[in-house]
mmCIF file with all atom_site columns, C-alpha atoms in Angstrom:
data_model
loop_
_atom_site.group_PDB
_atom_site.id
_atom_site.type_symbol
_atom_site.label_atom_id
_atom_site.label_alt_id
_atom_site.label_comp_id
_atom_site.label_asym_id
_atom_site.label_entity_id
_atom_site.label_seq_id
_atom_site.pdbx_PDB_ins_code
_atom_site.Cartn_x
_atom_site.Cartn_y
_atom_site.Cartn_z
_atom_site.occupancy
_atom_site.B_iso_or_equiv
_atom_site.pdbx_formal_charge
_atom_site.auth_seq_id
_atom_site.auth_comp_id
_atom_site.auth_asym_id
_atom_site.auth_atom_id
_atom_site.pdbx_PDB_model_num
ATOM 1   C CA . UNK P 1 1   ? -10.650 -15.028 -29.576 1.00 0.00 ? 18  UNK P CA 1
ATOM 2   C CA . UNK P 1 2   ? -11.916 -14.684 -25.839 1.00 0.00 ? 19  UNK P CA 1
ATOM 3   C CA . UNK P 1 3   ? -15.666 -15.080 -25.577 1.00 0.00 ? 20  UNK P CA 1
ATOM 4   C CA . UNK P 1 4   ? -17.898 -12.024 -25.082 1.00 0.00 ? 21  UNK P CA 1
ATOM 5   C CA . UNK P 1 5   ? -17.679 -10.341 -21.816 1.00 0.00 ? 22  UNK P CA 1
ATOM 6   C CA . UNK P 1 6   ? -21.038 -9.933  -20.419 1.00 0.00 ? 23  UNK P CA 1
ATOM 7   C CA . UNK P 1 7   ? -22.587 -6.303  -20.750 1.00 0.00 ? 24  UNK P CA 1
ATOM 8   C CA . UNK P 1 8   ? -21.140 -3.945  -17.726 1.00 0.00 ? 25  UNK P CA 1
ATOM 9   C CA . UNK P 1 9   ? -21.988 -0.411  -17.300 1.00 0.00 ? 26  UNK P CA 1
ATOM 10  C CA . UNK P 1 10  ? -18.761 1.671   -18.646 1.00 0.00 ? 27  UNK P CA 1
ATOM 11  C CA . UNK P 1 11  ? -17.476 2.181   -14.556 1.00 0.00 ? 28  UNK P CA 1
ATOM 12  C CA . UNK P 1 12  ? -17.638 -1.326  -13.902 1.00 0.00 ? 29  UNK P CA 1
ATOM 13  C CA . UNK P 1 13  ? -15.977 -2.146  -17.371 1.00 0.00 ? 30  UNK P CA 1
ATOM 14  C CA . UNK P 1 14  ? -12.707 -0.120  -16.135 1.00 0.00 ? 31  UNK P CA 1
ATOM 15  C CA . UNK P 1 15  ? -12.754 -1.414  -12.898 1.00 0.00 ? 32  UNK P CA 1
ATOM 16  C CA . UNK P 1 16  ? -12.685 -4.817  -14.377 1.00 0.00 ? 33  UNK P CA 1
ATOM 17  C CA . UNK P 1 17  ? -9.657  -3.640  -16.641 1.00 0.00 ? 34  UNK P CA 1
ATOM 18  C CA . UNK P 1 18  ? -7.731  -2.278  -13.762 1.00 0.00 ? 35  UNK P CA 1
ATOM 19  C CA . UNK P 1 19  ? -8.374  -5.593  -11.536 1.00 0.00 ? 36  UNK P CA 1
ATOM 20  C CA . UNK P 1 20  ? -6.854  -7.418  -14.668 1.00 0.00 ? 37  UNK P CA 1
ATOM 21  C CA . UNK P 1 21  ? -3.845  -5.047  -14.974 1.00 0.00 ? 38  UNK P CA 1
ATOM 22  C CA . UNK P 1 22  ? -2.375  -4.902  -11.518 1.00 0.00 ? 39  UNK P CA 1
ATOM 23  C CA . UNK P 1 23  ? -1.056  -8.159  -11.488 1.00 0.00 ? 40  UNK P CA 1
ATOM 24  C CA . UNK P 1 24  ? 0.140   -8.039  -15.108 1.00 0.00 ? 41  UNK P CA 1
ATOM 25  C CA . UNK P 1 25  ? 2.016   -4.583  -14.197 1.00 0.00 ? 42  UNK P CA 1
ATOM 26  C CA . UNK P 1 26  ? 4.161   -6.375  -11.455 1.00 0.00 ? 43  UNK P CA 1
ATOM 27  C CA . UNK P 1 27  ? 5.038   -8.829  -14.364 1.00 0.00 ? 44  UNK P CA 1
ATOM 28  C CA . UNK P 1 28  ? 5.157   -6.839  -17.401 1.00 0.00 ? 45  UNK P CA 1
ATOM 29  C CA . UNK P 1 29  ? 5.631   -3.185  -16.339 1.00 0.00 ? 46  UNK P CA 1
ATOM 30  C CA . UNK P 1 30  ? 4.507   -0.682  -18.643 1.00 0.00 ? 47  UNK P CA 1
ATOM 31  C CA . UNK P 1 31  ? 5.497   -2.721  -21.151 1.00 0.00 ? 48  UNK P CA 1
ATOM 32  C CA . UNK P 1 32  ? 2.004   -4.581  -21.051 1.00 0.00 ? 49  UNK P CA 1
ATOM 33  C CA . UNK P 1 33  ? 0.309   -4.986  -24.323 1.00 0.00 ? 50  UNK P CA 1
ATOM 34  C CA . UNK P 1 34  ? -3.310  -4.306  -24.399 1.00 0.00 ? 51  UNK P CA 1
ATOM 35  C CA . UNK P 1 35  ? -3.545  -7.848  -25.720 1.00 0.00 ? 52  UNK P CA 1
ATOM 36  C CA . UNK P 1 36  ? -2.158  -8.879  -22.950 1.00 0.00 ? 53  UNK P CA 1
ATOM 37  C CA . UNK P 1 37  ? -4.723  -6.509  -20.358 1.00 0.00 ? 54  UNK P CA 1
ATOM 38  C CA . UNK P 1 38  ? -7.548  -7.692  -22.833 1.00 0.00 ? 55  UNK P CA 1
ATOM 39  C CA . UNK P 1 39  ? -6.990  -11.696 -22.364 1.00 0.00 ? 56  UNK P CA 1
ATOM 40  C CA . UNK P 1 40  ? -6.620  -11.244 -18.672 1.00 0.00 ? 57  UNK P CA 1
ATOM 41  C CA . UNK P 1 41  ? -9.877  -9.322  -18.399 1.00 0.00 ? 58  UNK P CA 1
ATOM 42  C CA . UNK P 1 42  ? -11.572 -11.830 -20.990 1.00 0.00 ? 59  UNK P CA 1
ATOM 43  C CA . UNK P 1 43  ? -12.535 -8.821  -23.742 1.00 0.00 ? 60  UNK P CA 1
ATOM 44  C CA . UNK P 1 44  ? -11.799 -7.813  -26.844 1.00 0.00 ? 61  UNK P CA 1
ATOM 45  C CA . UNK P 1 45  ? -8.990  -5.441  -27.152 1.00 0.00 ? 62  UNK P CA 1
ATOM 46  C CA . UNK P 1 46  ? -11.261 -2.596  -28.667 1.00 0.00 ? 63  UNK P CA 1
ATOM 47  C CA . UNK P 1 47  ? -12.963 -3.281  -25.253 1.00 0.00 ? 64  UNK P CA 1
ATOM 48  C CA . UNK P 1 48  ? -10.315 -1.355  -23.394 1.00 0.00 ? 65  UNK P CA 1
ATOM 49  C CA . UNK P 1 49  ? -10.432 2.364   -25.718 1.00 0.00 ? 66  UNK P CA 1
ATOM 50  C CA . UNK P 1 50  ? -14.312 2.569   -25.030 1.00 0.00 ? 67  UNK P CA 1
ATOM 51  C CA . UNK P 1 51  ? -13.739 3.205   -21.633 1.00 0.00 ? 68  UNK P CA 1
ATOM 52  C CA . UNK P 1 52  ? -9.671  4.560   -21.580 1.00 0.00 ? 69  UNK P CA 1
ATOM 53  C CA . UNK P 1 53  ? -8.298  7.069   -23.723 1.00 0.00 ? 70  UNK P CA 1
ATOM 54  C CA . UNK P 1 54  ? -5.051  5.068   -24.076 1.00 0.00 ? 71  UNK P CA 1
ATOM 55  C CA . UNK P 1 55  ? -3.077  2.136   -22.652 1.00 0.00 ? 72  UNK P CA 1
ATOM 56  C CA . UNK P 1 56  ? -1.406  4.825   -20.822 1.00 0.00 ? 73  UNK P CA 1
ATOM 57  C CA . UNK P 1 57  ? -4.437  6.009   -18.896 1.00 0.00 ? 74  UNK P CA 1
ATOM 58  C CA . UNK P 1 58  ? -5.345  2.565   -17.788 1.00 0.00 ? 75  UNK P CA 1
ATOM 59  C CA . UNK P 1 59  ? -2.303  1.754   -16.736 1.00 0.00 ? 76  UNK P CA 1
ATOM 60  C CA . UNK P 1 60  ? -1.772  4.911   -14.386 1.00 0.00 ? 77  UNK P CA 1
ATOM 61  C CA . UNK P 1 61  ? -5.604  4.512   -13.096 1.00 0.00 ? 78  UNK P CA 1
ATOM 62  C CA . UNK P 1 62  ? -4.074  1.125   -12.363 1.00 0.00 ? 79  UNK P CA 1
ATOM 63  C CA . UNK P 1 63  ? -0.857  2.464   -10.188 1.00 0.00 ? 80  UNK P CA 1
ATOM 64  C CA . UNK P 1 64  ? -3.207  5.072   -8.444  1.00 0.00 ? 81  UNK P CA 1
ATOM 65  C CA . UNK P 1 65  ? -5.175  2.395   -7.413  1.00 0.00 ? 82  UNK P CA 1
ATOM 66  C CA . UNK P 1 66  ? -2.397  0.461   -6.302  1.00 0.00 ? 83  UNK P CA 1
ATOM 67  C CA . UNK P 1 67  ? -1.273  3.410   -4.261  1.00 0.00 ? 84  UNK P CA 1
ATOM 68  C CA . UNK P 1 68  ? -5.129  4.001   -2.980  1.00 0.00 ? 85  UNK P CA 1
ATOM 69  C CA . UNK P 1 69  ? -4.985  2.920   0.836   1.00 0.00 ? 86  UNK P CA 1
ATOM 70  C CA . UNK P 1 70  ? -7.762  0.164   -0.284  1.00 0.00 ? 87  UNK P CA 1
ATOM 71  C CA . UNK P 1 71  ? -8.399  -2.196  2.700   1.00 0.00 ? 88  UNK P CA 1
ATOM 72  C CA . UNK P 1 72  ? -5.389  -0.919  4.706   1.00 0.00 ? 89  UNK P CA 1
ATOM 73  C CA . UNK P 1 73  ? -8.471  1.306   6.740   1.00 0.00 ? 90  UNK P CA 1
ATOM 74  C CA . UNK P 1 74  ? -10.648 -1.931  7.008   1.00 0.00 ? 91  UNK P CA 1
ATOM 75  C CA . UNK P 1 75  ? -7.464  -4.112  8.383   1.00 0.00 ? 92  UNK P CA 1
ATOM 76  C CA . UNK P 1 76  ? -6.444  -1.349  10.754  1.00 0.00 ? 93  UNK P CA 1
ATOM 77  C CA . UNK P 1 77  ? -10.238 -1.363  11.997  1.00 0.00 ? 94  UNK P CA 1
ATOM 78  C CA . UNK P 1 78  ? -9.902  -4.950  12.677  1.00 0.00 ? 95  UNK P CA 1
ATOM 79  C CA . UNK P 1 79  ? -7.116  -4.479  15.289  1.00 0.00 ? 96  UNK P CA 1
ATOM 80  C CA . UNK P 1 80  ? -8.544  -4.874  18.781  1.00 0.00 ? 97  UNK P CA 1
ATOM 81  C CA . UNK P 1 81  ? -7.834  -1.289  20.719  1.00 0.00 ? 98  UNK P CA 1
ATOM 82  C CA . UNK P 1 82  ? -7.993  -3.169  23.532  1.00 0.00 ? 99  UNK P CA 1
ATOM 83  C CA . UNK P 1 83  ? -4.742  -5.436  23.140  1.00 0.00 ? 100 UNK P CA 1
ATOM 84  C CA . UNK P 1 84  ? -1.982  -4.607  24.609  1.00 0.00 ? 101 UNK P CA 1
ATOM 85  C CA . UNK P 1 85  ? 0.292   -1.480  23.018  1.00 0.00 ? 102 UNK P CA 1
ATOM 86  C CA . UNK P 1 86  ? 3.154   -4.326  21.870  1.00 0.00 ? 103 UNK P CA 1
ATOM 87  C CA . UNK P 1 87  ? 0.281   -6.181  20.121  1.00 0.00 ? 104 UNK P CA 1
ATOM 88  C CA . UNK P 1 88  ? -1.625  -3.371  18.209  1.00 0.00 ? 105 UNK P CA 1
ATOM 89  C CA . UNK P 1 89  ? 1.822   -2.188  17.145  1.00 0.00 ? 106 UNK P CA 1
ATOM 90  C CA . UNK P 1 90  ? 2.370   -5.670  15.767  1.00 0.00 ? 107 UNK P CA 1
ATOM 91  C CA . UNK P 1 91  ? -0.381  -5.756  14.091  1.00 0.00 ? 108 UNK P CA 1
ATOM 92  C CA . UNK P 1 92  ? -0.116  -2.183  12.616  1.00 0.00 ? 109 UNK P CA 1
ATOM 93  C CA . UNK P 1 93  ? 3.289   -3.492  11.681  1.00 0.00 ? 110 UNK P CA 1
ATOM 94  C CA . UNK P 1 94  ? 2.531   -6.726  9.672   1.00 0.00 ? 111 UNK P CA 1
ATOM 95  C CA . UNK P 1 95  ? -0.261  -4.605  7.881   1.00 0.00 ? 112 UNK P CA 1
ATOM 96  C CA . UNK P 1 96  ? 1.510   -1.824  6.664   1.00 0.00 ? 113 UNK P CA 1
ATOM 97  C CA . UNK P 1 97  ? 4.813   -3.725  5.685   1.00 0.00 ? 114 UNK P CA 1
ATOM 98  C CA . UNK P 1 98  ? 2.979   -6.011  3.573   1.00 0.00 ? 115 UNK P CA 1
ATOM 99  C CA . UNK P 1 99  ? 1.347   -2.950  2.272   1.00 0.00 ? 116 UNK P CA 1
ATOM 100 C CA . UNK P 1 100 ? 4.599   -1.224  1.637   1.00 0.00 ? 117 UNK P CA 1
ATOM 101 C CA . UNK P 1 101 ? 6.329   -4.467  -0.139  1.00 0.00 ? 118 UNK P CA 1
ATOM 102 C CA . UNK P 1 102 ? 3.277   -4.586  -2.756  1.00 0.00 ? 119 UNK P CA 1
ATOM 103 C CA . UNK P 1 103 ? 3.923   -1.213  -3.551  1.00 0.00 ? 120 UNK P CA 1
ATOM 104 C CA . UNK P 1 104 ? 7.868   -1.472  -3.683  1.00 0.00 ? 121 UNK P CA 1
ATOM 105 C CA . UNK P 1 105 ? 7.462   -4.377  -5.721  1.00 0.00 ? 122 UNK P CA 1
ATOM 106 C CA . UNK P 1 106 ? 4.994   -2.576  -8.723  1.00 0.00 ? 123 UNK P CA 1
ATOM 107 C CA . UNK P 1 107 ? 7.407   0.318   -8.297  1.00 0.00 ? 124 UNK P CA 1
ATOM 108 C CA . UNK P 1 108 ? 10.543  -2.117  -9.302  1.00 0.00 ? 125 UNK P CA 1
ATOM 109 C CA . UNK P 1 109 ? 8.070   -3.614  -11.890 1.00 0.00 ? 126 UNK P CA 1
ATOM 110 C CA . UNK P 1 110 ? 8.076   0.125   -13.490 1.00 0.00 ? 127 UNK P CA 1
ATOM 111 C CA . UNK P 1 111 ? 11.306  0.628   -12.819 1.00 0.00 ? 128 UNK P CA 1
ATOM 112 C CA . UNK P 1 112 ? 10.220  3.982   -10.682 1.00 0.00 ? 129 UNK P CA 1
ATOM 113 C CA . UNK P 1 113 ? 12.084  5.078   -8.130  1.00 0.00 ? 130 UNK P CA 1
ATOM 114 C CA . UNK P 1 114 ? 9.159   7.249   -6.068  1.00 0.00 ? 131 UNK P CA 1
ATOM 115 C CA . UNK P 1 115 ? 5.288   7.055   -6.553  1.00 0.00 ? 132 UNK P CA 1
ATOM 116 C CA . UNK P 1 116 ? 4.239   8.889   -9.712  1.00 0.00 ? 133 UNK P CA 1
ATOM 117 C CA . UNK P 1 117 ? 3.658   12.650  -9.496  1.00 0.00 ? 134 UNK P CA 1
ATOM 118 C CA . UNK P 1 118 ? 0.279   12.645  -10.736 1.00 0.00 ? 135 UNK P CA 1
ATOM 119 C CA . UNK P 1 119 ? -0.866  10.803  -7.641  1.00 0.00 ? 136 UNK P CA 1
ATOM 120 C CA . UNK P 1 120 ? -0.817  13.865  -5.700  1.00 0.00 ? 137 UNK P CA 1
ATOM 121 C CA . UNK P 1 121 ? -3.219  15.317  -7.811  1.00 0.00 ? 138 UNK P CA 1
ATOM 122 C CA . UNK P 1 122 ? -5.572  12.452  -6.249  1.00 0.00 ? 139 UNK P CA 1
ATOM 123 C CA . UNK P 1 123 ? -7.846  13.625  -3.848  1.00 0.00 ? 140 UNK P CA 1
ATOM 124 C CA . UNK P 1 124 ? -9.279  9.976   -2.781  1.00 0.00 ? 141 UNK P CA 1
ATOM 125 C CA . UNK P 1 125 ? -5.751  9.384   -1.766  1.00 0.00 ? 142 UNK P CA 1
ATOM 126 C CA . UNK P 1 126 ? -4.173  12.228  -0.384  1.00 0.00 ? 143 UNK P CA 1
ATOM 127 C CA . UNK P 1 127 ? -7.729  11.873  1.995   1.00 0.00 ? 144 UNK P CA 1
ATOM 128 C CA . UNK P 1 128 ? -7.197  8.406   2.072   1.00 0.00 ? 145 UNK P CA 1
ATOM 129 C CA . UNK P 1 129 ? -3.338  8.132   3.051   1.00 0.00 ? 146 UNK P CA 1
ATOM 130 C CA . UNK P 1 130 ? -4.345  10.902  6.456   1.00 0.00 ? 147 UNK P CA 1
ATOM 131 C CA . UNK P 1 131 ? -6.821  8.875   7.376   1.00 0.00 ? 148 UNK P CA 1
ATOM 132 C CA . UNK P 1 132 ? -4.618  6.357   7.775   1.00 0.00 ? 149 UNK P CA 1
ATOM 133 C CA . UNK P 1 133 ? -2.348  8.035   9.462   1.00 0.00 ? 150 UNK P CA 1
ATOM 134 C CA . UNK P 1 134 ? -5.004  9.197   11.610  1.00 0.00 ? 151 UNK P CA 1
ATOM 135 C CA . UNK P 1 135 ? -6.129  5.417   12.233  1.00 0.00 ? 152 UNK P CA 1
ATOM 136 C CA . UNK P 1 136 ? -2.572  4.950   13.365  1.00 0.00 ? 153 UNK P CA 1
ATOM 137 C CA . UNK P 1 137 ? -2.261  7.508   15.846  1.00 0.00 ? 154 UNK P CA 1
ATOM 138 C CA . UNK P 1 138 ? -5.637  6.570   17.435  1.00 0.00 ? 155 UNK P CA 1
ATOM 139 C CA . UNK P 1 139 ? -3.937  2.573   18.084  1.00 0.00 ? 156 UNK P CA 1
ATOM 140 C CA . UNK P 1 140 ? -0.928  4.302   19.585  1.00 0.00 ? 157 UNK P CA 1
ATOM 141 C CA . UNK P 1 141 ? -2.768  7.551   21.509  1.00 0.00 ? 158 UNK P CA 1
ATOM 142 C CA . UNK P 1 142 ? -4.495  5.091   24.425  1.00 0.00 ? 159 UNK P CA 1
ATOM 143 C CA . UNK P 1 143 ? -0.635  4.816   26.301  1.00 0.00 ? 160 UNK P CA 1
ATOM 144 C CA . UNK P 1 144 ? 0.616   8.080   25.334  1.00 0.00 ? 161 UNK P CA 1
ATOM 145 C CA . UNK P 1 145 ? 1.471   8.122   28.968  1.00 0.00 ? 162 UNK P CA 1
ATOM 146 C CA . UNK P 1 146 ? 3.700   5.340   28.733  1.00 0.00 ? 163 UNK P CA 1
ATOM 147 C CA . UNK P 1 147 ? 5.627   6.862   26.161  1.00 0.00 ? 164 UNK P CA 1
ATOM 148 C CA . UNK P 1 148 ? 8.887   9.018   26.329  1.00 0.00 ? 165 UNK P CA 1
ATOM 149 C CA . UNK P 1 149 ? 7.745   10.621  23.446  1.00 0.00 ? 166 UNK P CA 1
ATOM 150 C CA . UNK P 1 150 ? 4.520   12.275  21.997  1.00 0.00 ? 167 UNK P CA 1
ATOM 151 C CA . UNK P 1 151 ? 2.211   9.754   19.846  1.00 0.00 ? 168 UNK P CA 1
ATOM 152 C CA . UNK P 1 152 ? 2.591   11.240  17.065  1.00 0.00 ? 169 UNK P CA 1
ATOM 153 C CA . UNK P 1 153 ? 7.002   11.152  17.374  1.00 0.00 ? 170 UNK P CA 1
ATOM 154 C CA . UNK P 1 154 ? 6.365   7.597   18.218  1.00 0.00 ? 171 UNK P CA 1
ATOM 155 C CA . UNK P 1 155 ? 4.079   6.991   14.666  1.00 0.00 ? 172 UNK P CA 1
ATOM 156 C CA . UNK P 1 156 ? 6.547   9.047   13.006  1.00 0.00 ? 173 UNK P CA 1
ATOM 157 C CA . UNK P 1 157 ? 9.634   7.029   13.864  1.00 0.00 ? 174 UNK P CA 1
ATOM 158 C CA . UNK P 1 158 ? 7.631   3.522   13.715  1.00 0.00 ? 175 UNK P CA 1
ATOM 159 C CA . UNK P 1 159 ? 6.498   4.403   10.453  1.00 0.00 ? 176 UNK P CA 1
ATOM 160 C CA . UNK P 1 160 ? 10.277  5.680   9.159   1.00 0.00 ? 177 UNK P CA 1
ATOM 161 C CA . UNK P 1 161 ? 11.857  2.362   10.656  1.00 0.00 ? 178 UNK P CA 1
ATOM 162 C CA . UNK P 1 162 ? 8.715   0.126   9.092   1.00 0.00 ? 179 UNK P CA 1
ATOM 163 C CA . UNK P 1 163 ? 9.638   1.602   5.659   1.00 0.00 ? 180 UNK P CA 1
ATOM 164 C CA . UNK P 1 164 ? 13.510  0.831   5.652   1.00 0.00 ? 181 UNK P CA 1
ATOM 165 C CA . UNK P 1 165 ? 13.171  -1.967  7.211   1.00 0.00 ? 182 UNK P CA 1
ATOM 166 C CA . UNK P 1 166 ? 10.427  -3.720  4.573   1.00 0.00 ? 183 UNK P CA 1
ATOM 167 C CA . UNK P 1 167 ? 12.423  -1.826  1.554   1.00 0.00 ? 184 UNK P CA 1
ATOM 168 C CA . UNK P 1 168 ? 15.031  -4.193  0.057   1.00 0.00 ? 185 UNK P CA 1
ATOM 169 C CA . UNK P 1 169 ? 17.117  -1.870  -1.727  1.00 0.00 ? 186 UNK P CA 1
ATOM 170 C CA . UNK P 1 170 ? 17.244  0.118   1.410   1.00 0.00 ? 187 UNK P CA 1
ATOM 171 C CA . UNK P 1 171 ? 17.587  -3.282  4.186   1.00 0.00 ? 188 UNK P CA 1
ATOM 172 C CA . UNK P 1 172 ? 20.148  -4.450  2.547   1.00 0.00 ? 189 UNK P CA 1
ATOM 173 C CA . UNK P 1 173 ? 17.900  -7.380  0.986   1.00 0.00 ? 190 UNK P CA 1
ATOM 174 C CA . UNK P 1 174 ? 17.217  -8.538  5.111   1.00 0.00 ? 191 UNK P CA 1
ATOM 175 C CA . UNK P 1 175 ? 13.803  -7.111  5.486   1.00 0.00 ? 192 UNK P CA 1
ATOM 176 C CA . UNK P 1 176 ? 13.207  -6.045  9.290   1.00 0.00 ? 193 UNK P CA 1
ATOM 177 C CA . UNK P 1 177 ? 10.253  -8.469  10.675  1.00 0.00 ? 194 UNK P CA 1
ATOM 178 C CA . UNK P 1 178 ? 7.334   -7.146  12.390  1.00 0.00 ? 195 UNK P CA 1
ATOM 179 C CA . UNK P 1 179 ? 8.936   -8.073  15.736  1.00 0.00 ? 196 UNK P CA 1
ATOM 180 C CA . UNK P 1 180 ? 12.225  -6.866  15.111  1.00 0.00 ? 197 UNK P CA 1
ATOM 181 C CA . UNK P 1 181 ? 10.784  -3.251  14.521  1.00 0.00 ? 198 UNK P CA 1
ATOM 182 C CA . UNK P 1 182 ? 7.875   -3.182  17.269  1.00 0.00 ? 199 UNK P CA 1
ATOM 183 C CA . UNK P 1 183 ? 10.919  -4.357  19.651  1.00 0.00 ? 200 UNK P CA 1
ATOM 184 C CA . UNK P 1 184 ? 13.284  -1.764  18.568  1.00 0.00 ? 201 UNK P CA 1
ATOM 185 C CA . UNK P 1 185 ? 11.066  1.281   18.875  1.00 0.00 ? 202 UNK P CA 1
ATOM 186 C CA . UNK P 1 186 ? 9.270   -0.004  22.226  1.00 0.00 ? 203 UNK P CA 1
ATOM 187 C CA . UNK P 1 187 ? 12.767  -0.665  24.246  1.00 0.00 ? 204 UNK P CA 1
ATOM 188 C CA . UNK P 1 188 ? 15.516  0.508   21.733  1.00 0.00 ? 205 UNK P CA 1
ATOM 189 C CA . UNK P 1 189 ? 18.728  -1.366  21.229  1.00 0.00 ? 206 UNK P CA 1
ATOM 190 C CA . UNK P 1 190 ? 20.812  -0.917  24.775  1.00 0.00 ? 207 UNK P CA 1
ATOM 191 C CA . UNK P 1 191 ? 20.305  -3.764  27.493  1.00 0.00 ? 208 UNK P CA 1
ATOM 192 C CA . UNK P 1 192 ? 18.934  -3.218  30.219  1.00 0.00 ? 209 UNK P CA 1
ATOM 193 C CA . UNK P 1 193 ? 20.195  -6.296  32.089  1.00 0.00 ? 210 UNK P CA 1
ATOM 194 C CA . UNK P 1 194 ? 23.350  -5.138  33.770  1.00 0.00 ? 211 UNK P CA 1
#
């Protein structure tokens, strides 16, 4: 028997349970015991119904969480907008790829195809996943006059070719690198050299 947690208040309770849970979903998908959830979060298993309805409702606070843009807006603060375009689109790159093979990874885990409906009844990250986008667009907007096509086509087609390319169902199993894809939508795929 785990030794008793220390007292939380009921919302930090259930954010401890869904800290313990995400990596146990990439392992266990939804077929997780609360046994399972309960050692990981070191309480008893009653622990987990005082503050979830079910196993069920844990488990999807868990994936919306997952899908929650989290520190993705603190890492795309961090990128200098100063750098040159090739280097904040690296950057952008290498942050949302490894965001998008987390969340292709719990999705295998689940054996889901798509993010679960009920995110979009989410407000936190429907608000969230625009202001990321909008984050984006403001790394790209400072050489908009370098660009052949509008910002926003550019974040469009970056973002379309950073999803294939870090999906390995879709690449194939030979994930695009960061490089490969900042390359290809900067200067395309023709040669220029004669």
């Amino acid at each position: 028997m785990p030794p008793r947690a220390a007292p939380l208040s009921p919302e930090d309770r259930r954010e401890a349970l869904v800290r313990a849970t995400r990596p146990l979903l990439y392992e266990h998908g939804r077929a997780v015991t609360t046994k399972l959830i309960a050692e990981a979060a070191g309480v008893a298993e009653g622990t987990i119904f005082r503050v979830f309805e079910s196993k069920d409702a844990l488990i999807d606070e868990t994936i919306a969480r997952a899908f929650a843009p989290g520190d993705v807006l603190h890492r795309l603060d961090e990128i200098d907008p100063g750098l040159p375009l090739r280097e904040r689109l690296l950057a952008m790159t290498s942050i949302l790829q490894q965001r998008f093979l987390a969340i292709f990874e719990l999705m295998r885990a689940l054996g889901a195809v798509g993010p679960p409906q009920h995110l979009h009844d989410r407000p936190e990250i429907v608000t969230g996943l625009e202001e990321v986008r909008r984050r984006l667009l403001a790394l790209i907007e400072p050489d908009a006059d370098r660009l052949t096509m509008t910002p926003e086509r550019v974040l469009h087609v970056w973002r379309l070719l950073t999803f294939a390319g870090s999906h390995r169902e879709i690449a194939d199993d030979d994930l695009l690198t960061p490089a490969q894809i900042v390359d290809t939508v900067l200067h395309g795929v023709e040669r220029t050299d004669g």
